[in-house]
Short mmCIF file of C-alpha atoms in Angstrom, two decimals:
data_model
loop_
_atom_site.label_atom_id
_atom_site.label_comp_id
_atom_site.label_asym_id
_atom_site.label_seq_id
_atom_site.Cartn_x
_atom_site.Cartn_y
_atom_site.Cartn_z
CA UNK P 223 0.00 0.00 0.00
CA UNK P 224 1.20 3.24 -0.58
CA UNK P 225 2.08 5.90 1.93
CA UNK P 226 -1.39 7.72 1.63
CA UNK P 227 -3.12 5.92 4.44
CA UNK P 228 -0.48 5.19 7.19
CA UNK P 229 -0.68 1.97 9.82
CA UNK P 230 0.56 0.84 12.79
CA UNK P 231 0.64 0.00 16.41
CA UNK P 232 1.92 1.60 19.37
CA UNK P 233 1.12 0.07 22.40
CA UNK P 234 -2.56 -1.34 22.73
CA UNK P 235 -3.67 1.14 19.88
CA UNK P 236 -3.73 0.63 16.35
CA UNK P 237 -3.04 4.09 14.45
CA UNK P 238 -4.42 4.76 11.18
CA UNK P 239 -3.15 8.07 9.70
CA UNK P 240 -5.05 9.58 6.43
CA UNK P 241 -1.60 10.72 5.07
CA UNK P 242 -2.63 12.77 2.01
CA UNK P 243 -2.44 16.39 3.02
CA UNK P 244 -1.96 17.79 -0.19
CA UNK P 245 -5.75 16.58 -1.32
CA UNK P 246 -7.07 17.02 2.24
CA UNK P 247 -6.59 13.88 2.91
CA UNK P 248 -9.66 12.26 0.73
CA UNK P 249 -10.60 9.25 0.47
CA UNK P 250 -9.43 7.02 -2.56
CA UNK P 251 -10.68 3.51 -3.92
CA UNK P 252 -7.23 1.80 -2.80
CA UNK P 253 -7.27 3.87 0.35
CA UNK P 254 -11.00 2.56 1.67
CA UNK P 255 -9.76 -1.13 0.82
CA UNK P 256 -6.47 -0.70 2.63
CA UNK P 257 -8.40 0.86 5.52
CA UNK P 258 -11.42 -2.14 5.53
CA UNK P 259 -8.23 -5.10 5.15
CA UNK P 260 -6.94 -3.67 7.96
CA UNK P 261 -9.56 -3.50 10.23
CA UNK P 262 -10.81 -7.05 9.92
CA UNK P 263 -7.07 -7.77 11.08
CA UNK P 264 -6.96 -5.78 13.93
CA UNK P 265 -10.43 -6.94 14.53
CA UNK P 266 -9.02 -10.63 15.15
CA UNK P 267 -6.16 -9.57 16.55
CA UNK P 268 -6.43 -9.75 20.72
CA UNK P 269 -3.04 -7.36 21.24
CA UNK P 270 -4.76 -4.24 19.41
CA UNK P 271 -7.41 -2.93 22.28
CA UNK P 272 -8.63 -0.08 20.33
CA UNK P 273 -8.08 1.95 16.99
CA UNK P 274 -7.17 5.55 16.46
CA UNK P 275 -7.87 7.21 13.08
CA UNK P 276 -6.55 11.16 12.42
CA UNK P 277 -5.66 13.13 9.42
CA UNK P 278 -2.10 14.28 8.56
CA UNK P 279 -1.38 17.86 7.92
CA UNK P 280 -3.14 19.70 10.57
CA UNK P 281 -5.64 21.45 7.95
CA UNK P 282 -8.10 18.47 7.45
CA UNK P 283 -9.31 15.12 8.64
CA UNK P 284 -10.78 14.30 5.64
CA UNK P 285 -12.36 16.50 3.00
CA UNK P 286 -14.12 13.72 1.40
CA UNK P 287 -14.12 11.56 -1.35
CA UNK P 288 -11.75 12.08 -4.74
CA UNK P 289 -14.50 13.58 -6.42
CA UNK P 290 -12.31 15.14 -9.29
CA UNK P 291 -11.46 11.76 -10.08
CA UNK P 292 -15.36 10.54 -10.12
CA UNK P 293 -15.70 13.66 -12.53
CA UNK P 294 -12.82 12.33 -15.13
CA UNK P 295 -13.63 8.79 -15.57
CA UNK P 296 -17.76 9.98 -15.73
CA UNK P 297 -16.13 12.27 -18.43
CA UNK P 298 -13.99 9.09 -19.85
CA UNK P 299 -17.75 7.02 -20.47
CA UNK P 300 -17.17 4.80 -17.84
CA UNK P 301 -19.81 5.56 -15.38
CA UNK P 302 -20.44 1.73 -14.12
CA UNK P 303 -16.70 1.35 -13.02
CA UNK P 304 -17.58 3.83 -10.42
CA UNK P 305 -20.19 1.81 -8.26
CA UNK P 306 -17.67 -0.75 -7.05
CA UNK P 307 -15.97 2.20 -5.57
CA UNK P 308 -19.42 3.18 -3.63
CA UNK P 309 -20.23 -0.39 -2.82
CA UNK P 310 -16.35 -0.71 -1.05
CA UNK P 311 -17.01 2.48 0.82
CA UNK P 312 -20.43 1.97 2.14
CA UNK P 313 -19.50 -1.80 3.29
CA UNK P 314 -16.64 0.14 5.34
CA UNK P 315 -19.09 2.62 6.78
CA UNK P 316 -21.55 -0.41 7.97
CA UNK P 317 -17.85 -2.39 9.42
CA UNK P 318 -17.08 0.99 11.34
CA UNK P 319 -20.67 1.25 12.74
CA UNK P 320 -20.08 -2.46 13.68
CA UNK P 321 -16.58 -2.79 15.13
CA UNK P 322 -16.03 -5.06 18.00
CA UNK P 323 -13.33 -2.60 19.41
CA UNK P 324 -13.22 1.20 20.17
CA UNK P 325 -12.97 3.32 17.12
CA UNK P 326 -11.75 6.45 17.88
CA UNK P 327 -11.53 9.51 15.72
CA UNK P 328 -8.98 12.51 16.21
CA UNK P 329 -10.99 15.01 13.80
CA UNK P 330 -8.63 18.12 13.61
CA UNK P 331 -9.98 19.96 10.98
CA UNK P 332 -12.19 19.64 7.94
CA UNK P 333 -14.60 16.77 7.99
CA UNK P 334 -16.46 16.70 5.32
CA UNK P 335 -18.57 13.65 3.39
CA UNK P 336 -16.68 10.38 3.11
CA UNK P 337 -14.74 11.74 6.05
CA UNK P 338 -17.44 11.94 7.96
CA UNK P 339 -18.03 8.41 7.25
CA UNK P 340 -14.88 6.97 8.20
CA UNK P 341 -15.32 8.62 11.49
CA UNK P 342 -18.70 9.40 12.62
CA UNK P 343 -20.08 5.52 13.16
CA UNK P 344 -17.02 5.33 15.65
CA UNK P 345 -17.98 4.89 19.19
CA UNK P 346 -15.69 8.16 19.83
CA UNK P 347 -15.52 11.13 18.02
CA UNK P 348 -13.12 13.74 19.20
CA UNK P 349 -12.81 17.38 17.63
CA UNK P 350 -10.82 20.37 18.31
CA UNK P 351 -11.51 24.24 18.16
CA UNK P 352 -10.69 23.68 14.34
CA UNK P 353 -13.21 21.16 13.65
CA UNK P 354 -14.95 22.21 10.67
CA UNK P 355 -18.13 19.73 9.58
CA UNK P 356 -20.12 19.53 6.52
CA UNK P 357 -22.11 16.91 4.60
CA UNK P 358 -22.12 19.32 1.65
CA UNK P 359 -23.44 17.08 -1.19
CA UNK P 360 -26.46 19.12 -2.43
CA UNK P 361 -23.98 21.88 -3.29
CA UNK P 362 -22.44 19.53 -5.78
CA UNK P 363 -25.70 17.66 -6.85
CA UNK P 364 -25.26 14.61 -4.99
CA UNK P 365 -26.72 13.70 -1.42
CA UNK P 366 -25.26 13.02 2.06
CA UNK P 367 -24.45 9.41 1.94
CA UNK P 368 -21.70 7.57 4.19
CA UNK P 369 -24.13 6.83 6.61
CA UNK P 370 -25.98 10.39 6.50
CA UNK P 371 -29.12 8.34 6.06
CA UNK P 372 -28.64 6.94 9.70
CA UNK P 373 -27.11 9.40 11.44
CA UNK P 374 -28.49 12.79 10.38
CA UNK P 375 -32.28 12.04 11.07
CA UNK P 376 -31.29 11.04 14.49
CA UNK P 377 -29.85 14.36 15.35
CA UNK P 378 -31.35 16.09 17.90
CA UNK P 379 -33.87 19.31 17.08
CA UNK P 380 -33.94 18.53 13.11
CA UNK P 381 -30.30 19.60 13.14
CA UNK P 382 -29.46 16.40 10.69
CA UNK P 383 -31.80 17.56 8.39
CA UNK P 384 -30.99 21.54 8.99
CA UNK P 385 -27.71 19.78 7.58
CA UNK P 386 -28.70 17.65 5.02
CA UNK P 387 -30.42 20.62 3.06
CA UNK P 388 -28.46 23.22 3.63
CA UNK P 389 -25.43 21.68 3.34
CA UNK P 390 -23.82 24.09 6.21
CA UNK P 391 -21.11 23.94 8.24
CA UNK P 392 -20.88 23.38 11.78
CA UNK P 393 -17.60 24.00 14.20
CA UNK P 394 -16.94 22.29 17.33
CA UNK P 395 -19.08 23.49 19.71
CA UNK P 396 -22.70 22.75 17.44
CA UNK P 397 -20.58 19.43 16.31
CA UNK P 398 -20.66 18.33 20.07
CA UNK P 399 -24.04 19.45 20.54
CA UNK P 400 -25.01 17.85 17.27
CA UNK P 401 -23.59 14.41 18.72
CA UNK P 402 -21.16 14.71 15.42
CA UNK P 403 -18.54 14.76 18.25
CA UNK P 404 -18.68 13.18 21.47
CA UNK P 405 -15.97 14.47 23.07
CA UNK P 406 -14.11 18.14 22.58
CA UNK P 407 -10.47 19.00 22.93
CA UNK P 408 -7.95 21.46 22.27
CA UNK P 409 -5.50 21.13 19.33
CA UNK P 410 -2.67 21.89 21.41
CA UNK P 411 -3.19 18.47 23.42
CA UNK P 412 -3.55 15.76 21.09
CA UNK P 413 0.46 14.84 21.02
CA UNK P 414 -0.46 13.76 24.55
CA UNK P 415 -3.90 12.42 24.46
CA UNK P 416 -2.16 10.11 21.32
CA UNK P 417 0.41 9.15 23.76
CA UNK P 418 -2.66 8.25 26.89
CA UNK P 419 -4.31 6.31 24.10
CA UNK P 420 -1.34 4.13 23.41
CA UNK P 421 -1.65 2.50 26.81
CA UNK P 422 -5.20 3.20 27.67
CA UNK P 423 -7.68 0.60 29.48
CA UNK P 424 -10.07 2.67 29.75
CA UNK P 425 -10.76 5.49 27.04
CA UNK P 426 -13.55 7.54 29.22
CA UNK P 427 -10.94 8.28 31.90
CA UNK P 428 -7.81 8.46 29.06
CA UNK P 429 -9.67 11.30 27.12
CA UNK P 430 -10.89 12.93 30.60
CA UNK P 431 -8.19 15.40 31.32
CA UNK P 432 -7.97 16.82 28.33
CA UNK P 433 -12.02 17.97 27.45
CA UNK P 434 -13.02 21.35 26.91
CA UNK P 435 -16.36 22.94 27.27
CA UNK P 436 -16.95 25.07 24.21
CA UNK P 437 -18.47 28.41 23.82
CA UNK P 438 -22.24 27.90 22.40
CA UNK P 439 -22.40 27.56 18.35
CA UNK P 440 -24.92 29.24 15.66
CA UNK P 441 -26.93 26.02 15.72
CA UNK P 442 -27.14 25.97 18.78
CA UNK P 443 -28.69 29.76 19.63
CA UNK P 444 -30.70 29.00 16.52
CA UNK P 445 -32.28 25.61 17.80
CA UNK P 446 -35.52 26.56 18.07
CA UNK P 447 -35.84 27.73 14.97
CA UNK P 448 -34.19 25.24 13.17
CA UNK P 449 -36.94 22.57 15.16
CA UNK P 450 -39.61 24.13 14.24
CA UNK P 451 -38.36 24.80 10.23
CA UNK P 452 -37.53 21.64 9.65
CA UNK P 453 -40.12 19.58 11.55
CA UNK P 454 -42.31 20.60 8.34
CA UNK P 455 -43.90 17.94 6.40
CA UNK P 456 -41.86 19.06 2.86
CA UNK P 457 -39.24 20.71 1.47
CA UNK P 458 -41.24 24.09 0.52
CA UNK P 459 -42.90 24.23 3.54
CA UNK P 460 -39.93 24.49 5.23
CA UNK P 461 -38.06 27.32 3.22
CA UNK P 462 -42.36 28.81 3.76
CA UNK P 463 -41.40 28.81 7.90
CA UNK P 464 -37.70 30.02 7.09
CA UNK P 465 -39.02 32.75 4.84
CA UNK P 466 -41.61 33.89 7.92
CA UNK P 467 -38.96 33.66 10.47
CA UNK P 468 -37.51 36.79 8.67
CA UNK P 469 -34.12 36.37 10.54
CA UNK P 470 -30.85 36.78 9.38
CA UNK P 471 -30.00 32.94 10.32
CA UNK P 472 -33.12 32.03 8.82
CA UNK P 473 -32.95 34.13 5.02
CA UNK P 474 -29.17 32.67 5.07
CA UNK P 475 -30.33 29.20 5.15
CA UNK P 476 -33.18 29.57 3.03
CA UNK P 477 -31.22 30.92 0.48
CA UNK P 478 -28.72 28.46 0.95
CA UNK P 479 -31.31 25.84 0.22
CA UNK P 480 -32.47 27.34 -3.04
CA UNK P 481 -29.07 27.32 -4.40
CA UNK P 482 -28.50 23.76 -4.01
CA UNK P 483 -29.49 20.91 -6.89
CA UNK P 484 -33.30 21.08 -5.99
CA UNK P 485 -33.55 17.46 -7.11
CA UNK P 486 -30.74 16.86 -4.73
CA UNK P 487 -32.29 18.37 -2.31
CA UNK P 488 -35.61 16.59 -2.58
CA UNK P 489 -33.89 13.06 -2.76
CA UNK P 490 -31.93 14.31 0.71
CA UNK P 491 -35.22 15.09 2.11
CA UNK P 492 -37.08 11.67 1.02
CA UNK P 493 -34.29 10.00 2.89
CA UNK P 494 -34.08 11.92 5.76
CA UNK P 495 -37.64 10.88 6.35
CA UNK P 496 -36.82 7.40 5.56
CA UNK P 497 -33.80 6.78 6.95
CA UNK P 498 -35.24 7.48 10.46
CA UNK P 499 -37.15 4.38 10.52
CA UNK P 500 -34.19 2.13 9.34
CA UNK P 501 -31.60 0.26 10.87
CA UNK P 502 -27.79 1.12 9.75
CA UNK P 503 -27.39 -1.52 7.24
CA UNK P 504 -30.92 -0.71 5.45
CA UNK P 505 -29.69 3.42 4.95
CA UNK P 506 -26.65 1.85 3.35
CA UNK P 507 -28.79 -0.51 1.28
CA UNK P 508 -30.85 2.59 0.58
CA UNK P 509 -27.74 5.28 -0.31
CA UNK P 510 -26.82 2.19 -2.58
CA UNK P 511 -29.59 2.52 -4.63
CA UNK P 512 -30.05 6.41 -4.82
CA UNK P 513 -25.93 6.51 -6.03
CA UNK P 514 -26.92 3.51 -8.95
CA UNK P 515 -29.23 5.82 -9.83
CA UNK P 516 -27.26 9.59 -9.45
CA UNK P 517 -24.22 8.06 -11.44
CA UNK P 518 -26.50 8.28 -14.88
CA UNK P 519 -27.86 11.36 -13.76
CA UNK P 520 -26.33 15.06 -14.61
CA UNK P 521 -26.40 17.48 -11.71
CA UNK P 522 -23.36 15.64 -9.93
CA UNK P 523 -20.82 15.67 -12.42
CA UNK P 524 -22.11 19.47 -13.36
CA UNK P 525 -21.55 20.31 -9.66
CA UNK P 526 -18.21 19.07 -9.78
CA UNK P 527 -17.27 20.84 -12.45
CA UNK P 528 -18.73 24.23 -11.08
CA UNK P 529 -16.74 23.53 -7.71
CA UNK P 530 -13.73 21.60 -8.91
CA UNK P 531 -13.10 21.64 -12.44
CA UNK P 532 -13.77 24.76 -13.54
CA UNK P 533 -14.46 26.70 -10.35
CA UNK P 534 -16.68 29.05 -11.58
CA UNK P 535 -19.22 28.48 -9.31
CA UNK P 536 -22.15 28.69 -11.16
CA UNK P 537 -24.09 25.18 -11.43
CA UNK P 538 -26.30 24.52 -13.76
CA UNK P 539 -28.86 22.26 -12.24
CA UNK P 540 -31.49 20.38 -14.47
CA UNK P 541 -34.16 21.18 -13.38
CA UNK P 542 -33.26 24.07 -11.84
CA UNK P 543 -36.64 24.71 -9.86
CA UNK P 544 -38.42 22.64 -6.62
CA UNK P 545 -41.83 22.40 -8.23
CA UNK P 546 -39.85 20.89 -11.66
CA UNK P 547 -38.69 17.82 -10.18
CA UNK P 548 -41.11 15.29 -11.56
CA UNK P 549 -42.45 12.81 -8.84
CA UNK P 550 -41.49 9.84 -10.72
CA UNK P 551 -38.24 10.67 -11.31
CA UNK P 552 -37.15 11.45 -7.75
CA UNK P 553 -39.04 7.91 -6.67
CA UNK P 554 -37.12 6.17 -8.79
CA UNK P 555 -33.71 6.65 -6.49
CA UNK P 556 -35.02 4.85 -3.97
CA UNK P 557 -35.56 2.00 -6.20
CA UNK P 558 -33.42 -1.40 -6.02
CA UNK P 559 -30.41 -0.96 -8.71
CA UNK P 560 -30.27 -3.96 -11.82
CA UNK P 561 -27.30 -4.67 -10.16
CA UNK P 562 -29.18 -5.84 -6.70
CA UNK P 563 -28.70 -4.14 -3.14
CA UNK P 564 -25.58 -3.63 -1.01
CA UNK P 565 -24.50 -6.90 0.46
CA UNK P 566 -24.76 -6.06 4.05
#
């Protein structure tokens, strides 16, 4: 394997380090196999007590998947090569959720999409004061998979779906109260929380010296508002309560909203409401059938190219209205893909 995702043990911890600073450390085909063959190892293996995932670089846990390469072999005809890289992720998402040992995350930085799914089904998740969390798939026509189908509906207050639709950010103190995080630190400390980890017994007491109580996030003074937005029964409805709220937070993420792929955003609010009734491995069956379905569609790959390829910001979504998504069509992502369901 090459040097882009980094193992080994020290002490009773297994370390995995996401060593690809220069992309933001995202996530690659080779890197998600390297990551799921090494976890059924450790898994088996009675000297490794625990595992410890960060990012390298300082700047970013993960950013996500290597969506500029999705874009290039799309753009190469090859479309159906692309699903075994989906199928490989998810199936590592669902072993995560799983895992026999504890799975703890070091998120210093960016976390965004497939990074959130390499870390968030981990029984710890711990984030500094740069923690910086997104699922921000609408904004590039796709929807929040890697689990988002679990874990955003089960956030408390609506926040998951506050997320989901709006694709915003959150930093570490509406991360904690999110339950993205469980646990927050300070930057400066992780050399020697790593070190506590290496011979910890117990990983309560381990992380306990070195929690911080942040200051209260946006989210969080916004809360009630959010609730009550996005308790409503459909996606215009709730941009209807945003719109009345006539508040700065509220106009911000209404606006928000109506810039992202409106069919995106209507799939992401189909499975919100589904996902919420399903166990883990049925979302992942389910976010295996919308992305069979998204790879032959258009707004992802033009999303890319208006955020990574070309950079000029300006998608072109198709259709590029709510009321023009056609009922049909946006039922038919939730549909079973000719190539059957996830194998979980």
């Amino acid at each position: 394997m090459s040097d882009e995702i980094l193992f080994e043990v020290r002490g009773k911890a297994g370390f995995v380090t996401l060593n690809r600073p220069q992309a933001l450390n995202a996530l690659t085909h080779a890197k998600v196999k390297a990551l799921a063959d090494q976890l059924q190892r450790w898994a088996g293996d009675p000297s490794v007590a625990h595992i410890v995932i960060k990012g390298a670089g300082g700047k970013a846990f993960c950013a996500g998947g290597d969506i500029r390469s999705i874009y290039d072999t799309r753009m190469a005809g090859d479309v159906e090569s692309l699903k075994p890289f989906f199928r490989d992720e998810y199936t590592l998402n669902a072993t995560i959720k799983a895992y026999p040992k504890p799975y703890i995350a070091l998120i210093n930085g960016i976390v965004m999409g497939g990074g959130v799914g390499v870390s968030v089904h981990g029984s710890h998740r711990i984030g500094t004061e740069k923690t910086l969390f997104s699922m921000p798939e609408t904004a590039i026509g796709f929807f929040p998979d890697v689990g988002g189908t679990y874990f955003l509906p089960r956030m408390p207050k609506k926040m998951g779906i506050y997320c989901a639709l709006s694709a915003s950010r959150l930093k570490q103190a509406d991360a904690l109260a999110s339950g993205v995080l469980t646990h927050a630190v300070s930057e400066d400390s992780l050399p020697d929380l790593e070190t506590s980890l290496e011979t910890a017994n117990d990983i309560g007491a381990a992380l306990r010296p070195y929690l911080v109580a942040p200051e209260t996030g946006v989210l969080q003074r916004n809360e009630a508002l959010v609730e009550h937005a996005f308790s409503a029964s459909s996606v215009t409805e709730i941009l209807n309560r945003l719109d009345a709220a006539d508040e700065e937070f509220s106009c911000k993420t209404a606006d928000a909203i109506r810039q992202k792929s409106p069919t995106s955003v209507l799939i992401a609010f189909e499975q919100m409401r589904r996902g919420a009734q399903l166990s883990f491995n049925e979302c992942m069956k389910l976010e295996y059938r919308i992305v069979s379905r998204i790879l032959h569609g258009d707004d992802f790959f033009e999303g890319i190219r208006a955020v990574v390829v070309d950079k000029d910001q300006a998608p072109k979504w198709t259709p590029n209205q709510l009321g023009q998504v056609d009922s049909a069509s946006l039922a038919s992502y939730f549909e079973e893909p000719s190539d059957g369901d996830l194998p979980l």
